[in-house]
Coordinates of C-alpha atoms in Angstrom, one line a residue:
Chain A
M1 CA 7.0 -15.5 30.9
A2 CA 5.4 -14.3 27.8
T3 CA 5.3 -11.1 29.7
A4 CA 8.6 -10.3 28.5
T5 CA 7.7 -8.6 25.3
A6 CA 4.7 -6.8 27.0
T7 CA 4.7 -3.7 28.7
R8 CA 4.8 -1.7 32.1
G9 CA 2.3 1.3 33.1
G10 CA 0.3 0.7 29.9
R11 CA 3.1 1.8 27.3
P12 CA 3.5 -0.5 24.3
A13 CA 6.6 -2.0 24.1
V14 CA 6.0 -3.3 20.5
Y15 CA 4.7 0.2 19.1
P16 CA 6.3 2.6 21.5
D17 CA 4.8 5.9 21.7
R18 CA 7.2 8.8 20.3
P19 CA 8.2 11.0 22.7
A20 CA 5.2 13.0 23.0
G21 CA 6.7 16.6 22.5
A22 CA 9.4 15.8 19.9
G23 CA 7.0 14.9 16.6
R24 CA 4.9 18.1 17.9
R25 CA 7.6 20.2 17.9
R26 CA 9.1 19.3 14.9
R27 CA 5.4 19.5 13.1
A28 CA 5.3 23.0 14.5
L29 CA 8.6 24.1 13.5
T30 CA 8.2 22.9 10.0
W31 CA 4.6 24.8 9.8
I32 CA 6.5 27.9 10.9
L33 CA 9.2 27.6 8.4
L34 CA 6.8 27.0 5.8
V35 CA 4.8 30.2 6.7
V36 CA 8.2 32.4 6.8
G37 CA 9.2 30.6 3.8
I38 CA 6.2 31.9 1.9
L39 CA 6.7 35.4 3.0
V40 CA 10.4 35.4 2.2
V41 CA 9.4 34.4 -1.2
W42 CA 6.4 36.9 -1.3
E43 CA 8.5 39.9 -0.2
G44 CA 11.5 38.6 -2.2
L45 CA 9.7 38.9 -5.4
K46 CA 8.3 42.2 -4.7
F47 CA 11.7 43.4 -3.7
L48 CA 13.1 42.5 -7.0
G49 CA 10.1 43.7 -9.4
G50 CA 7.6 45.1 -7.5
T51 CA 6.2 48.8 -7.3
P52 CA 8.5 51.4 -5.5
W53 CA 8.3 51.0 -1.8
R54 CA 7.0 54.4 -0.2
A55 CA 7.4 55.7 3.5
P56 CA 4.2 54.7 5.2
G57 CA 1.3 57.5 4.5
S58 CA 3.3 59.2 1.6
L59 CA 1.1 59.6 -1.8
P60 CA 2.6 58.8 -5.3
G61 CA 4.5 61.6 -6.3
P62 CA 8.1 63.3 -5.0
A63 CA 10.6 60.6 -5.6
N64 CA 12.2 61.4 -2.3
S65 CA 9.5 59.3 -0.5
I66 CA 10.8 56.4 -2.4
L67 CA 12.3 54.1 0.1
W68 CA 13.1 51.1 -2.5
N69 CA 13.2 51.2 -6.2
P70 CA 13.1 47.6 -7.4
P71 CA 15.3 46.8 -10.4
F72 CA 12.6 45.2 -12.4
R73 CA 8.7 45.7 -12.9
W74 CA 6.9 42.4 -12.6
P75 CA 3.3 43.3 -13.1
F76 CA 2.1 40.0 -11.2
V77 CA 4.0 41.1 -8.2
N78 CA 2.8 45.0 -8.2
D79 CA 1.2 46.2 -5.1
L80 CA -2.2 45.7 -6.8
N81 CA -1.8 41.9 -7.6
L82 CA 0.3 41.0 -4.4
P83 CA 0.0 43.8 -1.7
H84 CA 2.7 43.9 0.9
V85 CA 2.3 41.3 3.9
W86 CA 2.0 44.2 6.5
N87 CA -0.3 46.0 4.7
I88 CA -2.6 43.2 4.3
A89 CA -2.2 42.6 8.2
L90 CA -2.9 46.3 9.2
A91 CA -5.7 45.9 6.5
F92 CA -7.3 43.6 9.2
F93 CA -7.6 47.0 11.6
D94 CA -9.2 49.4 8.9
P95 CA -12.8 50.0 9.0
W96 CA -14.5 47.7 6.8
Q97 CA -16.0 50.2 4.5
R98 CA -15.7 54.0 4.7
G99 CA -17.1 55.2 8.1
A100 CA -17.9 51.8 9.3
D101 CA -17.8 51.3 13.2
R102 CA -16.4 47.6 12.9
N103 CA -13.0 46.8 11.4
V104 CA -12.1 44.2 9.0
A105 CA -11.4 41.8 11.6
Q106 CA -14.3 42.2 13.4
L107 CA -16.6 41.8 10.2
L108 CA -14.5 38.6 9.1
F109 CA -14.8 37.0 12.2
D110 CA -18.7 37.6 12.3
A111 CA -18.9 36.5 8.5
A112 CA -16.8 33.2 9.2
L113 CA -18.9 32.2 12.0
Y114 CA -21.9 32.5 10.1
T115 CA -20.5 30.8 6.8
W116 CA -19.0 28.1 9.7
K117 CA -22.6 27.1 10.7
E118 CA -24.0 26.8 7.2
A119 CA -20.8 24.4 6.3
A120 CA -21.2 22.6 9.7
L121 CA -24.7 22.0 9.1
G122 CA -23.8 20.7 5.5
F123 CA -21.1 18.8 6.8
L124 CA -23.2 16.9 9.0
L125 CA -25.9 16.0 6.6
G126 CA -23.5 14.9 3.9
T127 CA -21.8 12.7 6.5
V128 CA -25.0 11.2 7.3
I129 CA -26.0 10.8 3.8
G130 CA -22.4 9.3 2.7
L131 CA -22.5 6.9 5.4
A132 CA -26.1 5.6 4.7
L133 CA -25.3 5.2 1.1
A134 CA -22.1 3.4 1.8
T135 CA -24.0 1.4 4.3
V136 CA -26.3 0.3 1.4
F137 CA -23.5 -0.1 -1.1
V138 CA -21.8 -2.8 1.1
H139 CA -24.5 -4.6 1.6
S140 CA -25.7 -4.8 -1.7
R141 CA -23.5 -5.3 -4.9
I142 CA -26.6 -4.3 -7.4
A143 CA -27.0 -1.1 -5.7
E144 CA -23.3 -0.3 -5.6
R145 CA -22.9 -1.1 -9.3
A146 CA -26.2 0.9 -10.1
L147 CA -25.7 4.4 -8.4
V148 CA -22.0 4.7 -7.6
P149 CA -21.4 5.9 -11.3
Y150 CA -24.2 8.7 -10.5
V151 CA -22.2 9.4 -7.2
V152 CA -19.2 10.1 -9.0
A153 CA -20.8 11.9 -12.1
S154 CA -22.5 14.2 -9.6
Q155 CA -19.2 15.4 -8.6
T156 CA -17.9 16.0 -12.1
V157 CA -20.5 18.8 -12.7
P158 CA -18.7 22.0 -11.6
I159 CA -20.4 23.4 -8.2
I160 CA -20.2 27.0 -9.7
A161 CA -22.9 25.6 -12.2
I162 CA -25.1 24.0 -10.0
A163 CA -25.1 26.6 -7.0
P164 CA -27.2 29.3 -8.6
L165 CA -29.9 26.4 -9.5
I166 CA -30.2 25.2 -6.0
T167 CA -30.3 28.7 -4.6
Y168 CA -33.2 29.6 -7.1
A169 CA -34.8 26.2 -5.9
F170 CA -34.4 27.0 -2.3
G171 CA -35.4 30.7 -2.6
G172 CA -31.9 32.1 -1.9
S173 CA -32.3 31.1 1.9
T174 CA -29.5 29.8 4.1
L175 CA -31.0 26.2 3.2
A176 CA -29.6 26.6 -0.3
V177 CA -26.2 27.0 1.0
V178 CA -26.2 24.3 3.4
V179 CA -27.6 21.9 0.4
I180 CA -24.7 23.0 -1.6
A181 CA -22.1 22.5 1.3
T182 CA -23.9 19.0 1.8
Y183 CA -23.6 18.2 -2.0
L184 CA -19.7 18.8 -1.6
T185 CA -19.2 16.5 1.5
F186 CA -21.1 13.3 1.0
F187 CA -19.0 12.3 -1.9
P188 CA -15.8 11.9 -0.2
V189 CA -17.7 10.1 2.8
T190 CA -19.3 8.0 0.4
I191 CA -16.4 6.9 -1.4
A192 CA -14.2 6.3 1.7
M193 CA -16.6 4.5 3.9
I194 CA -17.1 1.9 0.9
V195 CA -13.8 1.0 1.5
G196 CA -13.8 1.4 5.0
L197 CA -16.8 -0.5 5.8
R198 CA -15.2 -3.5 4.0
S199 CA -11.7 -3.1 5.6
F200 CA -12.2 -5.3 8.8
D201 CA -10.2 -8.5 8.9
P202 CA -12.4 -11.0 6.8
R203 CA -11.4 -13.7 9.5
A204 CA -13.7 -12.0 12.0
L205 CA -16.9 -13.0 9.9
E206 CA -16.0 -16.4 11.0
L207 CA -15.9 -15.4 14.5
T208 CA -19.0 -13.4 14.4
R209 CA -20.8 -16.1 12.6
S210 CA -20.0 -18.6 15.4
Y211 CA -21.5 -16.2 17.7
A212 CA -24.7 -16.1 15.2
A213 CA -24.1 -12.4 15.2
S214 CA -27.0 -10.4 13.3
R215 CA -26.1 -8.2 10.5
W216 CA -26.5 -5.2 12.7
D217 CA -24.2 -6.8 15.2
V218 CA -21.7 -7.0 12.5
Y219 CA -22.3 -3.2 11.6
R220 CA -21.8 -2.0 14.7
K221 CA -19.2 -4.1 16.4
L222 CA -17.1 -4.6 13.6
R223 CA -17.8 -3.0 10.2
L224 CA -18.2 0.5 11.8
P225 CA -15.3 0.6 14.4
A226 CA -12.9 -1.0 11.7
S227 CA -13.8 1.6 9.2
L228 CA -13.5 4.8 11.7
P229 CA -10.0 5.6 10.5
Y230 CA -11.1 5.8 6.8
L231 CA -14.2 8.0 8.0
F232 CA -12.1 10.4 9.5
T233 CA -9.8 10.8 6.7
A234 CA -13.0 11.4 4.7
L235 CA -14.3 14.1 7.5
K236 CA -10.9 16.0 7.0
I237 CA -11.6 16.2 3.3
A238 CA -15.3 16.9 4.0
A239 CA -14.5 19.7 6.5
T240 CA -12.5 21.8 4.0
A241 CA -15.1 21.0 1.1
S242 CA -17.8 22.1 3.0
I243 CA -16.2 25.5 3.9
V244 CA -15.4 25.9 0.2
G245 CA -19.1 24.9 -0.7
A246 CA -20.8 27.4 1.7
I247 CA -18.7 30.1 0.4
I248 CA -19.6 29.5 -3.2
G249 CA -23.2 28.9 -2.1
E250 CA -23.4 32.4 -0.7
S251 CA -22.5 34.2 -3.5
P252 CA -25.2 33.9 -6.0
G253 CA -27.9 34.5 -3.4
G254 CA -28.9 37.0 -0.9
I255 CA -26.9 35.8 1.8
A256 CA -25.4 39.0 3.3
D257 CA -23.9 37.8 6.7
G258 CA -21.4 35.4 5.3
L259 CA -17.8 35.3 3.7
G260 CA -19.3 34.8 0.5
R261 CA -20.7 38.2 0.2
V262 CA -17.9 39.7 1.9
I263 CA -15.4 38.4 -0.8
L264 CA -17.6 39.5 -3.6
T265 CA -17.6 43.1 -2.0
Y266 CA -14.1 43.2 -1.6
N267 CA -13.6 41.8 -5.0
Q268 CA -15.3 45.0 -6.4
Y269 CA -13.6 47.3 -4.8
Y270 CA -10.2 45.5 -5.6
I271 CA -8.7 48.7 -7.4
T272 CA -8.8 50.3 -4.1
G273 CA -8.0 48.3 -1.6
P274 CA -6.7 44.8 -2.6
E275 CA -5.3 44.4 1.0
K276 CA -9.0 43.7 2.1
L277 CA -9.6 40.8 -0.2
W278 CA -6.5 39.2 0.8
A279 CA -7.5 39.3 4.4
A280 CA -10.9 38.0 3.4
I281 CA -9.1 35.1 1.7
I282 CA -6.7 34.4 4.5
A283 CA -10.1 34.5 6.6
S284 CA -11.4 31.8 4.3
G285 CA -8.3 29.7 4.4
L286 CA -8.2 30.0 8.5
L287 CA -11.6 29.0 8.6
G288 CA -11.1 25.9 6.5
V289 CA -8.1 25.0 8.5
G290 CA -9.6 25.5 11.8
F291 CA -12.5 23.1 11.0
Y292 CA -9.8 20.8 9.6
L293 CA -8.3 21.0 13.2
V294 CA -11.5 20.3 15.0
V295 CA -12.3 16.9 13.2
R296 CA -8.7 16.0 13.5
A297 CA -9.1 16.6 17.3
V298 CA -12.1 14.5 17.4
E299 CA -10.2 11.9 15.4
V300 CA -7.4 11.7 17.9
T301 CA -9.7 11.2 21.0
V302 CA -11.9 8.7 19.2
L303 CA -9.0 6.6 17.8
R304 CA -6.8 6.9 20.7
G305 CA -5.6 3.5 21.8
R306 CA -5.4 2.0 18.1
P307 CA -2.2 1.1 16.5
G308 CA -0.8 3.8 14.5
A309 CA -3.5 6.3 16.1
A310 CA -0.6 8.9 16.3
E311 CA -0.1 9.4 12.8
G312 CA -1.4 12.6 11.2
Chain B
M1 CA -5.1 -44.9 33.0
T2 CA -7.7 -43.0 34.6
A3 CA -11.2 -43.4 34.4
D4 CA -12.2 -40.6 32.4
D5 CA -9.9 -41.5 29.6
A6 CA -12.3 -44.7 28.8
A7 CA -14.9 -43.2 26.9
P8 CA -18.1 -43.1 29.0
P9 CA -21.2 -44.7 27.7
T10 CA -23.0 -41.1 27.7
S11 CA -24.7 -39.6 24.4
P12 CA -21.7 -38.0 22.4
V13 CA -21.6 -34.1 22.0
V14 CA -20.8 -34.4 18.5
R15 CA -21.6 -37.2 16.0
I16 CA -20.4 -36.8 12.7
A17 CA -22.0 -39.5 10.3
G18 CA -21.1 -39.9 6.4
V19 CA -19.6 -36.5 6.0
D20 CA -18.2 -35.5 2.5
K21 CA -16.9 -32.5 1.5
V22 CA -16.5 -31.5 -2.2
F23 CA -15.5 -27.9 -3.3
A24 CA -16.2 -26.6 -6.6
R25 CA -14.7 -23.6 -8.1
G26 CA -16.1 -22.5 -11.1
D27 CA -15.3 -24.7 -14.1
Q28 CA -12.5 -26.0 -12.5
A29 CA -12.1 -29.4 -11.3
V30 CA -13.9 -30.2 -8.2
T31 CA -11.6 -30.9 -5.2
K32 CA -12.8 -33.3 -2.9
A33 CA -11.7 -32.7 0.7
L34 CA -13.1 -35.1 2.8
E35 CA -14.5 -38.3 2.3
G36 CA -16.7 -40.7 4.6
I37 CA -16.1 -39.3 7.9
D38 CA -17.4 -40.8 10.8
L39 CA -16.5 -39.7 14.3
E40 CA -18.3 -39.2 17.7
I41 CA -17.0 -36.9 20.1
Q42 CA -18.0 -37.6 24.2
S43 CA -18.8 -35.1 26.4
G44 CA -15.6 -33.8 28.2
E45 CA -13.2 -35.6 25.5
F46 CA -10.2 -33.7 24.0
V47 CA -10.0 -34.9 20.7
S48 CA -7.3 -33.9 18.0
L49 CA -7.2 -33.9 14.5
I50 CA -3.9 -34.8 12.9
G51 CA -3.0 -35.0 9.4
P52 CA -0.7 -33.5 6.6
S53 CA -1.7 -30.3 5.3
G54 CA -4.5 -30.0 3.0
C55 CA -6.2 -33.3 4.6
G56 CA -9.2 -31.2 5.1
K57 CA -8.8 -31.2 9.2
S58 CA -9.6 -27.6 9.2
T59 CA -12.5 -28.3 6.9
L60 CA -14.0 -31.0 9.2
L61 CA -13.6 -28.5 12.0
R62 CA -15.6 -25.9 10.2
I63 CA -18.0 -28.2 9.0
V64 CA -18.6 -29.2 12.7
G65 CA -18.9 -25.6 13.8
D66 CA -21.2 -24.8 10.7
L67 CA -18.8 -22.2 9.1
I68 CA -19.2 -24.1 6.1
S69 CA -21.8 -27.0 5.4
P70 CA -20.9 -30.9 4.6
S71 CA -21.7 -31.9 0.8
T72 CA -23.0 -35.0 2.1
G73 CA -23.6 -36.4 5.5
T74 CA -24.5 -34.8 8.9
V75 CA -23.2 -33.3 12.0
T76 CA -25.3 -33.4 15.2
V77 CA -24.3 -31.4 18.3
N78 CA -25.9 -31.9 21.6
G79 CA -28.8 -33.7 19.6
K80 CA -29.6 -30.3 17.5
S81 CA -28.1 -29.9 13.8
A82 CA -24.8 -28.0 13.6
E83 CA -26.4 -24.9 12.5
R84 CA -29.2 -25.0 15.4
A85 CA -26.0 -25.6 17.7
R86 CA -24.4 -22.6 16.3
R87 CA -27.5 -20.3 16.8
D88 CA -27.6 -21.8 20.3
R89 CA -24.2 -20.6 20.7
D90 CA -22.9 -23.9 21.6
Y91 CA -19.3 -23.3 20.2
G92 CA -16.2 -21.2 21.3
M93 CA -13.7 -21.0 18.4
V94 CA -10.2 -20.3 18.4
F95 CA -8.6 -19.9 15.1
Q96 CA -4.9 -19.8 14.2
A97 CA -5.0 -16.2 14.4
P98 CA -6.4 -14.7 17.3
V99 CA -8.5 -12.2 15.4
L100 CA -8.7 -9.6 18.2
F101 CA -10.3 -6.3 17.5
D102 CA -7.6 -3.6 17.6
W103 CA -9.8 -0.9 18.8
R104 CA -10.9 -2.6 21.8
T105 CA -8.9 -3.4 25.1
V106 CA -8.2 -6.9 26.0
E107 CA -10.9 -6.7 28.5
D108 CA -13.6 -5.5 25.8
N109 CA -12.6 -8.2 23.3
V110 CA -13.4 -10.8 25.7
K111 CA -16.5 -9.0 26.3
L112 CA -17.4 -8.9 22.4
P113 CA -19.6 -12.1 22.2
L114 CA -21.2 -11.5 25.6
E115 CA -22.6 -8.2 24.2
I116 CA -23.9 -9.8 21.0
L117 CA -25.2 -12.5 23.4
G118 CA -27.4 -9.1 25.1
Q119 CA -26.0 -9.9 28.6
D120 CA -26.0 -6.9 31.1
A121 CA -22.8 -4.6 31.8
A122 CA -22.1 -6.5 35.2
T123 CA -22.1 -9.6 34.2
R124 CA -19.9 -8.7 31.2
T125 CA -17.4 -7.2 33.5
A126 CA -17.3 -9.9 35.8
R127 CA -17.1 -12.6 33.2
A128 CA -14.3 -10.8 31.5
R129 CA -12.4 -10.6 34.7
E130 CA -13.0 -14.3 35.6
M131 CA -12.1 -15.5 31.7
L132 CA -8.7 -13.2 32.0
E133 CA -7.6 -14.4 35.1
L134 CA -8.3 -17.8 34.1
V135 CA -5.8 -17.3 31.0
E136 CA -3.5 -15.3 33.5
L137 CA -3.9 -12.2 31.9
G138 CA -5.6 -10.3 34.7
D139 CA -3.2 -7.5 34.8
F140 CA -3.5 -6.8 31.3
M141 CA -7.2 -6.3 31.1
K142 CA -6.6 -2.3 29.7
H143 CA -4.2 -3.4 27.5
H144 CA -4.6 -3.4 23.6
P145 CA -4.0 -6.5 21.6
Y146 CA -0.9 -5.1 19.8
Q147 CA 0.8 -4.5 23.0
L148 CA 0.5 -8.4 23.8
S149 CA 2.8 -11.0 22.5
G150 CA 1.6 -13.5 19.8
G151 CA 1.1 -15.9 22.9
M152 CA -0.5 -13.7 25.0
Q153 CA -2.9 -12.7 22.3
Q154 CA -4.0 -16.3 21.6
R155 CA -4.8 -16.7 25.4
V156 CA -7.1 -13.5 25.1
A157 CA -8.6 -15.4 22.2
I158 CA -9.2 -18.5 24.3
A159 CA -10.6 -16.3 27.1
R160 CA -13.1 -14.8 24.6
A161 CA -14.2 -18.3 23.2
L162 CA -14.8 -19.6 26.6
A163 CA -16.4 -16.3 28.0
F164 CA -19.9 -17.6 27.0
Q165 CA -19.4 -21.0 28.3
P166 CA -19.8 -22.9 25.1
S167 CA -20.3 -26.6 25.8
I168 CA -17.6 -27.2 22.9
L169 CA -14.7 -25.3 22.1
L170 CA -13.3 -25.8 18.5
M171 CA -9.6 -24.9 18.1
D172 CA -8.0 -24.6 14.7
E173 CA -4.1 -24.8 14.8
P174 CA -4.5 -22.1 17.7
F175 CA -0.8 -22.4 18.4
G176 CA 0.4 -23.0 14.8
A177 CA 2.0 -19.6 14.7
L178 CA 4.0 -19.6 18.1
D179 CA 7.3 -20.7 18.6
E180 CA 8.2 -24.1 20.2
M181 CA 8.7 -22.9 23.7
T182 CA 5.3 -20.8 23.7
R183 CA 3.6 -23.6 22.1
E184 CA 4.5 -26.0 25.1
R185 CA 3.5 -23.4 27.6
M186 CA 0.5 -22.9 26.0
N187 CA -0.6 -26.7 25.8
S188 CA -0.1 -26.6 29.6
E189 CA -2.4 -23.7 29.6
V190 CA -4.7 -25.0 27.5
L191 CA -4.7 -28.6 29.4
R192 CA -5.4 -26.9 32.7
I193 CA -8.3 -24.7 31.5
W194 CA -9.7 -27.9 30.0
E195 CA -9.6 -29.5 33.3
Q196 CA -10.8 -26.4 35.0
T197 CA -13.6 -25.9 32.8
A198 CA -14.9 -29.5 31.8
T199 CA -15.3 -28.2 28.2
T200 CA -15.2 -30.5 25.1
I201 CA -12.6 -29.6 22.9
L202 CA -11.9 -30.4 19.1
F203 CA -8.5 -29.4 18.1
V204 CA -6.7 -29.3 14.8
T205 CA -3.1 -29.5 14.6
H206 CA -0.2 -30.8 12.7
S207 CA 2.1 -31.2 15.4
I208 CA 2.1 -34.9 16.8
P209 CA 3.8 -33.9 20.1
E210 CA 1.1 -31.5 20.9
A211 CA -1.7 -33.8 19.8
V212 CA -0.4 -36.8 22.0
F213 CA 0.5 -34.4 25.0
L214 CA -3.1 -32.8 25.0
S215 CA -5.9 -35.5 23.8
S216 CA -7.5 -38.2 25.0
R217 CA -7.9 -39.4 21.5
V218 CA -6.0 -38.4 18.3
V219 CA -7.6 -38.6 15.1
V220 CA -5.4 -39.4 12.3
M221 CA -6.5 -38.1 8.9
S222 CA -5.0 -39.3 5.2
P223 CA -4.1 -36.7 2.7
R224 CA -6.6 -35.6 0.1
P225 CA -9.5 -36.8 -0.1
G226 CA -9.1 -36.6 3.7
R227 CA -10.2 -39.7 5.6
I228 CA -9.8 -41.0 9.0
T229 CA -7.2 -43.8 8.8
T230 CA -6.6 -44.5 12.7
V231 CA -8.1 -43.2 15.8
V232 CA -5.3 -43.3 18.7
D233 CA -6.3 -43.6 22.4
I234 CA -3.8 -41.6 24.5
D235 CA -3.7 -43.5 27.8
L236 CA -1.1 -41.2 29.2
P237 CA -1.6 -40.5 32.9
R238 CA -3.5 -37.3 33.8
P239 CA -2.7 -34.7 35.2
R240 CA -0.2 -34.2 32.6
N241 CA 2.8 -32.0 33.1
E242 CA 6.0 -31.2 31.7
D243 CA 7.3 -34.4 32.9
S244 CA 4.5 -36.3 30.8
R245 CA 6.7 -35.0 27.8
E246 CA 9.5 -37.1 28.8
S247 CA 7.9 -40.7 29.9
R248 CA 8.6 -43.5 27.9
R249 CA 4.6 -43.9 27.2
Y250 CA 4.7 -40.7 25.6
F251 CA 7.2 -41.4 23.0
E252 CA 5.6 -44.8 22.5
L253 CA 2.3 -42.8 21.8
V254 CA 4.1 -40.5 19.5
T255 CA 5.7 -42.9 17.7
T256 CA 2.3 -44.7 17.1
V257 CA 0.8 -41.5 15.7
R258 CA 3.7 -40.9 13.5
E259 CA 3.5 -44.5 12.0
A260 CA -0.2 -44.0 11.6
L261 CA 0.1 -40.9 9.6
R262 CA 2.9 -42.6 7.5
R263 CA 0.7 -45.5 7.0
G264 CA -1.7 -42.7 5.7
G265 CA 0.5 -41.5 3.2
G266 CA 1.6 -38.2 4.8
T267 CA 4.0 -36.8 7.5
A268 CA 2.5 -33.9 9.6
D269 CA 4.7 -31.2 10.9
D270 CA 5.7 -30.3 7.5
G271 CA 5.5 -26.7 7.9
A272 CA 2.6 -25.2 5.7
T273 CA 0.0 -24.0 7.7
I274 CA -2.8 -22.6 5.4
D275 CA -5.3 -25.2 4.5
P276 CA -6.9 -23.6 1.1
A277 CA -9.9 -25.6 1.2
S278 CA -10.9 -24.7 4.4
V279 CA -11.5 -21.0 3.3
D280 CA -15.2 -20.9 2.0
R281 CA -14.9 -17.9 -0.2
T282 CA -18.8 -17.2 0.4
M283 CA -17.8 -16.4 3.8
A284 CA -16.0 -13.1 2.4
E285 CA -19.2 -11.1 1.8
G286 CA -22.7 -11.0 3.8
A287 CA -24.0 -14.6 4.7
V288 CA -23.8 -13.6 8.3
G289 CA -26.2 -15.2 10.9

């Protein structure tokens, strides 16, 4: 029977799933090794050319408090430019400013949540706009030829130049931040979906034609489902871009509650506490990675069952 | 010879009259794909189009199915224009590739035309199950297409084509990509389905044994420009089974078709499978419905 190449219990024989745990374990291991590697290089450079290491709590001064005196002096790895990783880790538990009740970690958590809300709103708007534009473009060559250059041009203007304009236009409100996040996210969605909405098997058009399917039917039964892998690739880019957009958008305005302001503040106090700025940078990074992983989780759920769906 | 093989005097399901097809490709010389095609197909017939590659048999099938239009001549299906018939969903189509949607399960692939026809969920589910059991894939409803073999995928495509009970099934070299053993099994399968559903089938192939085994009539076409050179009535008794393939009459008919092909100036079974003239470039973008 033809069933010989088929499967038992729903597991494909042609494209067998890899053992569920193995790939994931290897990826986790790679990730851990990467982090450890960065830390080793970081501290290794400081070991060779950083500021003399002192016992915790000791002030600059008596030479006997020096634990290790590096043989070289490289400015870019001194304690101001590249604080010790443990000092950065400890900075999370310092009061966020002198005499404050809340520590840096709490401040960063709240700020990240606030920024994420702005970014997520911009992400959603950007996705809708990008999808709408791509839908128009794949149905109209004229619109595509006329407008795609402007879509591309919009992204060549540095966001840092546009952000203040948008902020003034929206009176420094949160809306300005959302608009900036939208501005950065609609682009990858548009570009990917122009390809994605055309990525279906062209022979399927003969099939839908034989059903006398409407354009709308072709769109929702064929074009859109076929485009989903492209959409999620774009959404993963858009997720991180929206965080960047929101943080940049917060800076020129008076948004006091987000990561943008925290980064500005700690920038100003860098000389006295560089670890705090590094903590804020780490928080921003984690927020971007977190948003990315959320999108990835949705992708895995939505694309479950497709061939090659397990690919990262 | 049984009674249903002698064309009954009913009005034809398909009437092709004076059809020519010319493909013009920009400044290049025009290609004359079909010339003066006249053919009538009666209700419940199984008609095969056979001819060398590039003879326009797939083009003719696509003209009948209103996927492309003839340059001259008319096609009437169930007393209507081909376009009207397509809009009335009179056609089920099976192509050489199954063209199943990867993201849909086998069951949901069969439901696709039913969704487009706006049938309710309960009807769709019942109909999909019925069709998949007809093609003996009832146990694979929740599988995804890529989990099935080529022959099984093609059976899903057949189930999908039959799901909305079209009055005519158009099959364009549906088994051309399958190995010989699978192909013979699929032939028996199609015959069984044809007998059970009483559908009219127009079948394009370049395999002589396949055409003879399946058909009530084999229409032999010449190389480009495609013309109908001979129509061979296949009076092989029904029901046909694997033994039919070993009967003397079967070999005689295979020989008859082969000689008809030779006289027409071409031989079938030459391996080439894609008829470039049959792919209408305008199909690639838009122009749906």
